[in-house]
Amino acid sequence: MLSPDLRSNRPRYRIGHAPFIGQESRPERRSRPVTDPFAEAADDPGGRRALKTTLAFFLHWWYLITALTYQENVSERFLPKAAAAAAIAFPEGDVTDMDISIRDAVADDFEIVVALDDGSKKDDKPGYWRGIFEHYVYENNPDRIFLVAEKAGTVVGFIVGEVRAWEFGSPPCGWVFAVTVTPEVRELGIGMRMFDEIGRRLKKMGVTTLRTMVDLDNKRALSFFRGIGMRSGRYIELEKHLLND
Amino acid sequence: MKLNKASLLALIAVMELAAEPERQLSTSDIAEKYDISTHHLAKVMRNLVHEGVVQAMRGVGGGYRFAGNVNRTTLLDIIKLFETLESELDLPHWGKAADPVVSELQSITTEIDTLTKAILDTITLATALKNTKLRGEDA
């Protein structure tokens, strides 16, 4: 089926329904004289009818061929554009075919992780990430998971999570507290692949629920978590601003 | 929270059309399927066309089709075309809260409205349609 862009550009007549002379759907043809010098020279009405029929026959095929050519032109004109648009959205086809691998983070990933982190307080973050690497990468604690996504050997995203037990009175559950994908390869399912992998590992540890917390204004992250099936849970985050007296 | 009728009809129509963006449906097609007022839905559809959410296709077999991006359009985007989703207490000076009681009630409703909007603003049509499909498979 034609894409919406193509649909609006398709001819007003369709193959198999090429109009004949005088048909309502072709006003430009309707205004053209249908008389022919050869027909005018013929005296007998039968000859005129035969000529008209012949003319109609040729015109029918002319419309048919024009319609076919027009459609081909439309295809040539718009399909590459559509293909280019698809190429922007999916540079290497379906994400399952892409050269994406998910692996445990290693010490050498530190700098790229800090660079990928799009948090607002950039200056404070290296210290924060040093602590995270210490506890989630170097310690090799099985309850703590730090994964990175690689595309063609380059780290393009990361996800961090762990099992937390009895925090806020909750039985052990999985928490994902950081996930990022570099803007150039977003919306290709890489975040979902990382989330699936961390979910698989956390499930193996025996947890049945995953939780996270997202800033109310972070629509992108909220939409991502919503998109992979997360919903408001049983715990409500409350806070109070501590004012200086 | 109670959505007004127009918002609800708009959400139904948009989700129905966005489920198959190539498909064209008339107002009566949608109204019959959900047993809703054709007249009311027609008014909602005119608004959706005016806002560019759906496109009206003329001619034989014409109807409406979804004209947006399911990954970019959220439920709040649709609802906001018809209502503000801001609670109002039926008080004469609502909105000019000089009284502490009114002010506190206003603060509570604002908190609820903020959460409501945050949820609706992060559910894209793609997510809602995916969940709808899963519900259909489970049923």
Short mmCIF file of C-alpha atoms in Angstrom, two decimals:
data_model
loop_
_atom_site.label_atom_id
_atom_site.label_comp_id
_atom_site.label_asym_id
_atom_site.label_seq_id
_atom_site.Cartn_x
_atom_site.Cartn_y
_atom_site.Cartn_z
CA MET A 1 0.00 0.00 0.00
CA LEU A 2 1.18 3.51 -0.71
CA SER A 3 2.55 5.55 2.14
CA PRO A 4 0.51 8.61 3.22
CA ASP A 5 2.93 10.87 1.32
CA LEU A 6 2.46 8.89 -1.83
CA ARG A 7 -1.25 8.64 -1.44
CA SER A 8 -1.78 12.38 -1.67
CA ASN A 9 0.24 12.49 -4.90
CA ARG A 10 -1.30 9.65 -6.77
CA PRO A 11 -3.19 10.42 -9.96
CA ARG A 12 -6.86 11.27 -9.77
CA TYR A 13 -7.67 8.35 -12.03
CA ARG A 14 -6.70 4.77 -11.48
CA ILE A 15 -5.33 2.04 -13.63
CA GLY A 16 -8.17 -0.08 -14.94
CA HIS A 17 -10.52 2.90 -14.82
CA ALA A 18 -9.01 5.06 -17.55
CA PRO A 19 -11.79 7.42 -18.56
CA PHE A 20 -13.09 7.72 -22.10
CA ILE A 21 -13.89 10.91 -23.95
CA GLY A 22 -16.50 12.99 -22.27
CA GLN A 23 -16.31 11.11 -18.98
CA GLU A 24 -16.96 13.37 -15.99
CA SER A 25 -13.70 12.62 -14.22
CA ARG A 26 -11.55 14.29 -16.91
CA PRO A 27 -12.78 17.87 -17.41
CA GLU A 28 -9.74 18.86 -19.47
CA ARG A 29 -10.61 16.10 -21.96
CA ARG A 30 -14.26 17.06 -21.91
CA SER A 31 -13.48 20.54 -23.19
CA ARG A 32 -11.32 19.26 -26.05
CA PRO A 33 -13.16 18.93 -29.43
CA VAL A 34 -13.69 15.31 -30.30
CA THR A 35 -14.21 15.92 -34.01
CA ASP A 36 -11.59 14.66 -36.39
CA PRO A 37 -10.79 15.91 -39.97
CA PHE A 38 -10.98 12.36 -41.26
CA ALA A 39 -14.34 11.79 -39.60
CA GLU A 40 -15.70 15.07 -40.98
CA ALA A 41 -14.70 13.98 -44.49
CA ALA A 42 -16.63 10.76 -44.17
CA ASP A 43 -20.20 10.96 -45.33
CA ASP A 44 -21.68 7.88 -43.81
CA PRO A 45 -22.50 7.91 -40.10
CA GLY A 46 -21.22 4.36 -39.77
CA GLY A 47 -17.74 5.50 -40.78
CA ARG A 48 -17.83 8.29 -38.18
CA ARG A 49 -18.84 5.85 -35.51
CA ALA A 50 -16.02 3.51 -36.49
CA LEU A 51 -13.54 6.35 -36.35
CA LYS A 52 -14.83 7.47 -32.98
CA THR A 53 -14.54 3.96 -31.67
CA THR A 54 -10.98 3.69 -32.98
CA LEU A 55 -10.10 7.06 -31.50
CA ALA A 56 -11.65 6.07 -28.18
CA PHE A 57 -9.69 2.82 -28.28
CA PHE A 58 -6.37 4.64 -28.79
CA LEU A 59 -7.23 7.24 -26.18
CA HIS A 60 -8.07 4.50 -23.72
CA TRP A 61 -4.63 2.99 -24.17
CA TRP A 62 -3.03 6.41 -24.10
CA TYR A 63 -4.60 7.07 -20.70
CA LEU A 64 -3.59 3.66 -19.51
CA ILE A 65 0.03 4.14 -20.53
CA THR A 66 0.06 7.68 -19.08
CA ALA A 67 -1.34 6.41 -15.82
CA LEU A 68 1.32 3.71 -15.61
CA THR A 69 4.11 6.15 -16.42
CA TYR A 70 2.75 8.65 -13.91
CA GLN A 71 2.73 6.07 -11.17
CA GLU A 72 6.28 5.04 -11.99
CA ASN A 73 7.35 8.68 -11.87
CA VAL A 74 5.64 9.13 -8.52
CA SER A 75 7.45 6.08 -7.21
CA GLU A 76 10.79 7.32 -8.50
CA ARG A 77 10.18 10.75 -7.05
CA PHE A 78 8.98 9.80 -3.61
CA LEU A 79 10.22 6.34 -2.77
CA PRO A 80 13.89 7.33 -2.40
CA LYS A 81 12.75 10.09 -0.05
CA ALA A 82 10.73 7.63 1.98
CA ALA A 83 13.67 5.23 1.99
CA ALA A 84 15.97 8.03 3.13
CA ALA A 85 13.57 8.90 5.94
CA ALA A 86 13.54 5.27 6.98
CA ALA A 87 17.33 5.25 6.85
CA ILE A 88 17.49 8.15 9.28
CA ALA A 89 15.17 6.45 11.72
CA PHE A 90 16.71 3.01 11.38
CA PRO A 91 20.25 3.38 10.04
CA GLU A 92 20.91 -0.34 9.97
CA GLY A 93 17.47 -1.78 9.64
CA ASP A 94 15.77 -3.54 12.49
CA VAL A 95 17.48 -3.17 15.82
CA THR A 96 17.71 -6.94 16.18
CA ASP A 97 20.03 -6.95 13.17
CA MET A 98 22.22 -4.19 14.50
CA ASP A 99 25.67 -4.81 15.80
CA ILE A 100 24.67 -4.20 19.42
CA SER A 101 26.10 -6.12 22.31
CA ILE A 102 25.36 -5.79 26.01
CA ARG A 103 28.18 -6.56 28.45
CA ASP A 104 29.26 -5.88 32.02
CA ALA A 105 30.98 -2.54 32.49
CA VAL A 106 34.72 -2.54 33.07
CA ALA A 107 37.09 0.04 34.54
CA ASP A 108 37.99 1.39 31.08
CA ASP A 109 34.37 2.43 30.53
CA PHE A 110 34.56 5.12 33.22
CA GLU A 111 35.25 8.10 30.97
CA ILE A 112 32.70 7.22 28.33
CA VAL A 113 30.04 6.64 31.00
CA VAL A 114 30.71 10.10 32.48
CA ALA A 115 30.56 11.57 28.97
CA LEU A 116 27.30 9.77 28.15
CA ASP A 117 25.62 10.84 31.38
CA ASP A 118 23.39 13.74 30.48
CA GLY A 119 22.69 14.84 34.04
CA SER A 120 22.50 18.53 34.74
CA LYS A 121 25.28 18.76 37.31
CA LYS A 122 28.16 17.72 35.09
CA ASP A 123 30.85 19.09 37.41
CA ASP A 124 29.74 16.98 40.36
CA LYS A 125 29.26 13.79 38.41
CA PRO A 126 32.79 12.32 38.05
CA GLY A 127 32.93 11.94 41.84
CA TYR A 128 29.51 10.31 41.83
CA TRP A 129 30.48 7.92 39.04
CA ARG A 130 33.78 7.00 40.77
CA GLY A 131 31.70 5.84 43.73
CA ILE A 132 29.31 3.92 41.49
CA PHE A 133 32.18 2.22 39.63
CA GLU A 134 33.77 1.29 42.95
CA HIS A 135 30.62 -0.40 44.24
CA TYR A 136 29.07 -1.69 41.03
CA VAL A 137 32.08 -2.56 38.86
CA TYR A 138 35.23 -3.15 40.94
CA GLU A 139 33.60 -4.95 43.90
CA ASN A 140 32.10 -7.62 41.68
CA ASN A 141 29.01 -7.84 43.90
CA PRO A 142 26.45 -10.15 42.25
CA ASP A 143 23.54 -8.08 43.58
CA ARG A 144 24.78 -5.01 41.72
CA ILE A 145 24.69 -4.80 37.95
CA PHE A 146 26.34 -2.26 35.69
CA LEU A 147 25.89 -2.96 31.98
CA VAL A 148 27.00 -1.08 28.90
CA ALA A 149 25.69 -1.34 25.32
CA GLU A 150 28.24 -1.40 22.53
CA LYS A 151 27.60 -0.63 18.89
CA ALA A 152 30.43 -1.56 16.55
CA GLY A 153 32.83 -1.59 19.50
CA THR A 154 31.79 1.82 20.87
CA VAL A 155 29.91 2.23 24.12
CA VAL A 156 26.60 3.93 23.30
CA GLY A 157 24.66 3.43 26.52
CA PHE A 158 24.63 2.07 30.03
CA ILE A 159 22.22 0.86 32.70
CA VAL A 160 22.79 0.38 36.43
CA GLY A 161 20.66 -1.52 38.91
CA GLU A 162 20.68 -3.74 41.95
CA VAL A 163 18.61 -5.79 44.34
CA ARG A 164 17.44 -3.83 47.35
CA ALA A 165 15.84 -5.67 50.24
CA TRP A 166 13.48 -4.24 52.84
CA GLU A 167 14.13 -0.69 51.83
CA PHE A 168 10.97 1.28 52.74
CA GLY A 169 9.60 -2.00 54.10
CA SER A 170 9.57 -3.59 50.66
CA PRO A 171 10.53 -7.24 50.09
CA PRO A 172 13.59 -7.68 47.84
CA CYS A 173 13.05 -6.03 44.49
CA GLY A 174 15.15 -4.81 41.58
CA TRP A 175 15.97 -1.15 41.20
CA VAL A 176 17.18 0.53 38.04
CA PHE A 177 18.60 3.90 38.93
CA ALA A 178 20.48 4.98 35.81
CA VAL A 179 19.92 4.38 32.12
CA THR A 180 21.25 6.39 29.21
CA VAL A 181 21.61 5.96 25.46
CA THR A 182 23.61 8.40 23.36
CA PRO A 183 21.23 10.69 21.38
CA GLU A 184 22.54 9.53 17.97
CA VAL A 185 21.22 6.00 18.43
CA ARG A 186 18.09 6.61 20.48
CA GLU A 187 14.73 5.08 19.55
CA LEU A 188 16.38 1.99 18.12
CA GLY A 189 15.52 -0.22 21.05
CA ILE A 190 18.98 -0.18 22.67
CA GLY A 191 17.59 1.04 26.01
CA MET A 192 14.99 -1.71 25.87
CA ARG A 193 17.70 -4.33 25.13
CA MET A 194 19.69 -3.17 28.18
CA PHE A 195 16.55 -3.10 30.31
CA ASP A 196 15.61 -6.61 29.20
CA GLU A 197 19.09 -7.87 30.07
CA ILE A 198 19.20 -6.29 33.52
CA GLY A 199 15.63 -7.54 34.11
CA ARG A 200 16.67 -11.06 33.11
CA ARG A 201 19.63 -10.98 35.52
CA LEU A 202 17.62 -9.52 38.39
CA LYS A 203 14.91 -12.12 37.86
CA LYS A 204 17.55 -14.85 38.13
CA MET A 205 18.39 -13.40 41.54
CA GLY A 206 14.82 -14.07 42.60
CA VAL A 207 13.14 -10.67 42.38
CA THR A 208 9.79 -10.28 40.67
CA THR A 209 9.42 -6.50 40.62
CA LEU A 210 11.52 -3.74 39.11
CA ARG A 211 11.37 -0.18 40.34
CA THR A 212 12.81 3.13 39.36
CA MET A 213 12.30 6.81 40.12
CA VAL A 214 12.25 9.58 37.54
CA ASP A 215 12.10 13.36 37.75
CA LEU A 216 8.61 14.61 36.94
CA ASP A 217 9.97 16.84 34.18
CA ASN A 218 12.05 14.11 32.53
CA LYS A 219 9.48 13.22 29.91
CA ARG A 220 11.91 11.23 27.79
CA ALA A 221 12.85 8.86 30.61
CA LEU A 222 9.26 8.62 31.84
CA SER A 223 8.03 7.80 28.34
CA PHE A 224 10.78 5.19 27.97
CA PHE A 225 9.85 3.41 31.21
CA ARG A 226 6.16 3.67 30.34
CA GLY A 227 6.90 2.27 26.91
CA ILE A 228 8.52 -0.83 28.33
CA GLY A 229 5.56 -1.50 30.56
CA MET A 230 6.33 0.24 33.87
CA ARG A 231 3.50 1.96 35.71
CA SER A 232 2.98 3.90 38.92
CA GLY A 233 3.71 1.50 41.76
CA ARG A 234 2.64 1.04 45.33
CA TYR A 235 5.15 3.49 46.77
CA ILE A 236 4.72 7.22 46.58
CA GLU A 237 7.76 9.44 46.75
CA LEU A 238 7.32 12.32 49.18
CA GLU A 239 9.65 15.18 49.84
CA LYS A 240 9.96 18.37 51.85
CA HIS A 241 12.05 21.40 51.18
CA LEU A 242 14.15 22.23 54.20
CA LEU A 243 14.05 25.96 54.47
CA ASN A 244 16.58 28.06 56.33
CA ASP A 245 14.99 29.64 59.41
CA MET B 1 -10.38 12.53 37.74
CA LYS B 2 -13.25 12.63 35.30
CA LEU B 3 -12.45 13.37 31.69
CA ASN B 4 -15.03 15.43 29.89
CA LYS B 5 -17.03 13.74 27.15
CA ALA B 6 -15.19 15.44 24.29
CA SER B 7 -11.75 14.37 25.62
CA LEU B 8 -12.91 10.81 26.02
CA LEU B 9 -14.39 10.65 22.52
CA ALA B 10 -11.23 12.21 21.10
CA LEU B 11 -9.02 9.62 22.83
CA ILE B 12 -11.21 6.79 21.56
CA ALA B 13 -11.24 8.12 17.99
CA VAL B 14 -7.52 8.88 17.88
CA MET B 15 -6.54 5.49 19.31
CA GLU B 16 -8.89 3.73 16.91
CA LEU B 17 -7.43 5.59 13.92
CA ALA B 18 -3.81 5.44 15.08
CA ALA B 19 -4.03 1.66 15.51
CA GLU B 20 -3.94 1.44 11.70
CA PRO B 21 -2.77 4.78 10.29
CA GLU B 22 -3.41 3.74 6.67
CA ARG B 23 -7.03 2.88 7.37
CA GLN B 24 -9.81 5.42 6.90
CA LEU B 25 -12.83 5.34 9.16
CA SER B 26 -15.96 7.45 9.13
CA THR B 27 -17.52 9.02 12.20
CA SER B 28 -20.30 6.43 12.10
CA ASP B 29 -17.79 3.56 11.89
CA ILE B 30 -16.22 4.69 15.16
CA ALA B 31 -19.51 5.70 16.80
CA GLU B 32 -21.09 2.32 16.03
CA LYS B 33 -18.13 0.35 17.34
CA TYR B 34 -18.12 2.16 20.70
CA ASP B 35 -21.86 2.87 20.89
CA ILE B 36 -21.35 6.62 21.21
CA SER B 37 -23.14 9.65 19.80
CA THR B 38 -22.31 10.24 16.13
CA HIS B 39 -23.33 13.88 16.44
CA HIS B 40 -21.01 14.51 19.40
CA LEU B 41 -18.19 12.55 17.80
CA ALA B 42 -18.54 14.54 14.57
CA LYS B 43 -17.94 17.77 16.47
CA VAL B 44 -14.90 16.25 18.17
CA MET B 45 -13.55 15.04 14.81
CA ARG B 46 -13.84 18.53 13.34
CA ASN B 47 -11.74 19.82 16.20
CA LEU B 48 -9.15 17.06 15.72
CA VAL B 49 -8.95 17.87 12.00
CA HIS B 50 -8.53 21.56 12.77
CA GLU B 51 -5.66 20.73 15.14
CA GLY B 52 -4.04 18.47 12.55
CA VAL B 53 -4.28 15.31 14.64
CA VAL B 54 -6.41 13.56 12.04
CA GLN B 55 -6.93 14.15 8.36
CA ALA B 56 -10.29 14.18 6.63
CA MET B 57 -10.26 12.24 3.35
CA ARG B 58 -12.96 13.12 0.85
CA GLY B 59 -14.61 10.99 -1.78
CA VAL B 60 -15.96 7.50 -2.00
CA GLY B 61 -14.57 5.41 0.83
CA GLY B 62 -13.36 8.60 2.47
CA GLY B 63 -13.23 9.18 6.17
CA TYR B 64 -10.65 10.12 8.73
CA ARG B 65 -7.17 8.87 9.24
CA PHE B 66 -4.53 9.57 11.85
CA ALA B 67 -2.10 12.28 10.76
CA GLY B 68 0.29 12.48 13.71
CA ASN B 69 3.21 10.50 15.07
CA VAL B 70 2.26 7.78 17.55
CA ASN B 71 5.67 7.97 19.17
CA ARG B 72 5.44 11.70 19.74
CA THR B 73 1.77 12.24 20.58
CA THR B 74 0.82 11.71 24.20
CA LEU B 75 -2.60 11.24 25.74
CA LEU B 76 -2.27 14.67 27.33
CA ASP B 77 -1.66 16.23 23.89
CA ILE B 78 -5.11 15.02 22.85
CA ILE B 79 -6.88 15.84 26.11
CA LYS B 80 -5.45 19.36 26.21
CA LEU B 81 -7.30 20.16 23.00
CA PHE B 82 -10.55 19.89 24.93
CA GLU B 83 -9.84 20.71 28.58
CA THR B 84 -7.15 22.04 30.90
CA LEU B 85 -7.28 19.19 33.43
CA GLU B 86 -7.12 21.64 36.29
CA SER B 87 -9.36 20.99 39.25
CA GLU B 88 -11.72 23.67 40.37
CA LEU B 89 -13.61 23.73 43.63
CA ASP B 90 -17.04 25.24 43.36
CA LEU B 91 -16.23 28.30 45.44
CA PRO B 92 -16.94 31.91 44.56
CA HIS B 93 -13.34 33.06 44.89
CA TRP B 94 -11.60 29.94 43.65
CA GLY B 95 -8.25 30.83 42.19
CA LYS B 96 -7.85 33.93 44.38
CA ALA B 97 -7.18 32.02 47.53
CA ALA B 98 -6.87 34.49 50.35
CA ASP B 99 -8.33 32.09 52.91
CA PRO B 100 -5.80 29.54 54.26
CA VAL B 101 -8.32 26.72 54.02
CA VAL B 102 -9.03 27.47 50.38
CA SER B 103 -5.32 27.92 49.79
CA GLU B 104 -4.56 24.50 51.27
CA LEU B 105 -7.30 22.83 49.25
CA GLN B 106 -5.98 24.55 46.15
CA SER B 107 -2.48 23.29 46.92
CA ILE B 108 -3.77 19.70 47.26
CA THR B 109 -5.71 19.81 44.00
CA THR B 110 -2.67 21.29 42.26
CA GLU B 111 -0.55 18.37 43.53
CA ILE B 112 -3.10 15.88 42.20
CA ASP B 113 -3.39 17.71 38.87
CA THR B 114 0.40 17.78 38.47
CA LEU B 115 0.64 14.02 38.96
CA THR B 116 -2.31 13.36 36.66
CA LYS B 117 -0.80 15.48 33.92
CA ALA B 118 2.65 13.95 34.39
CA ILE B 119 1.22 10.48 33.87
CA LEU B 120 -0.87 11.42 30.85
CA ASP B 121 1.97 13.41 29.34
CA THR B 122 4.34 10.44 29.29
CA ILE B 123 1.99 7.84 27.83
CA THR B 124 2.44 8.06 24.09
CA LEU B 125 -0.17 6.71 21.71
CA ALA B 126 2.36 4.01 20.76
CA THR B 127 2.55 2.85 24.39
CA ALA B 128 -1.21 3.00 24.87
CA LEU B 129 -1.78 1.06 21.63
CA LYS B 130 0.83 -1.54 22.57
CA ASN B 131 -0.89 -2.11 25.92
CA THR B 132 -4.28 -2.20 24.19
CA LYS B 133 -3.00 -4.92 21.87
CA LEU B 134 -1.66 -6.93 24.81
CA ARG B 135 -5.04 -6.65 26.55
CA GLY B 136 -6.71 -7.84 23.36
CA GLU B 137 -4.41 -10.86 23.20
CA ASP B 138 -5.05 -11.69 26.86
CA ALA B 139 -8.83 -11.45 26.48
#
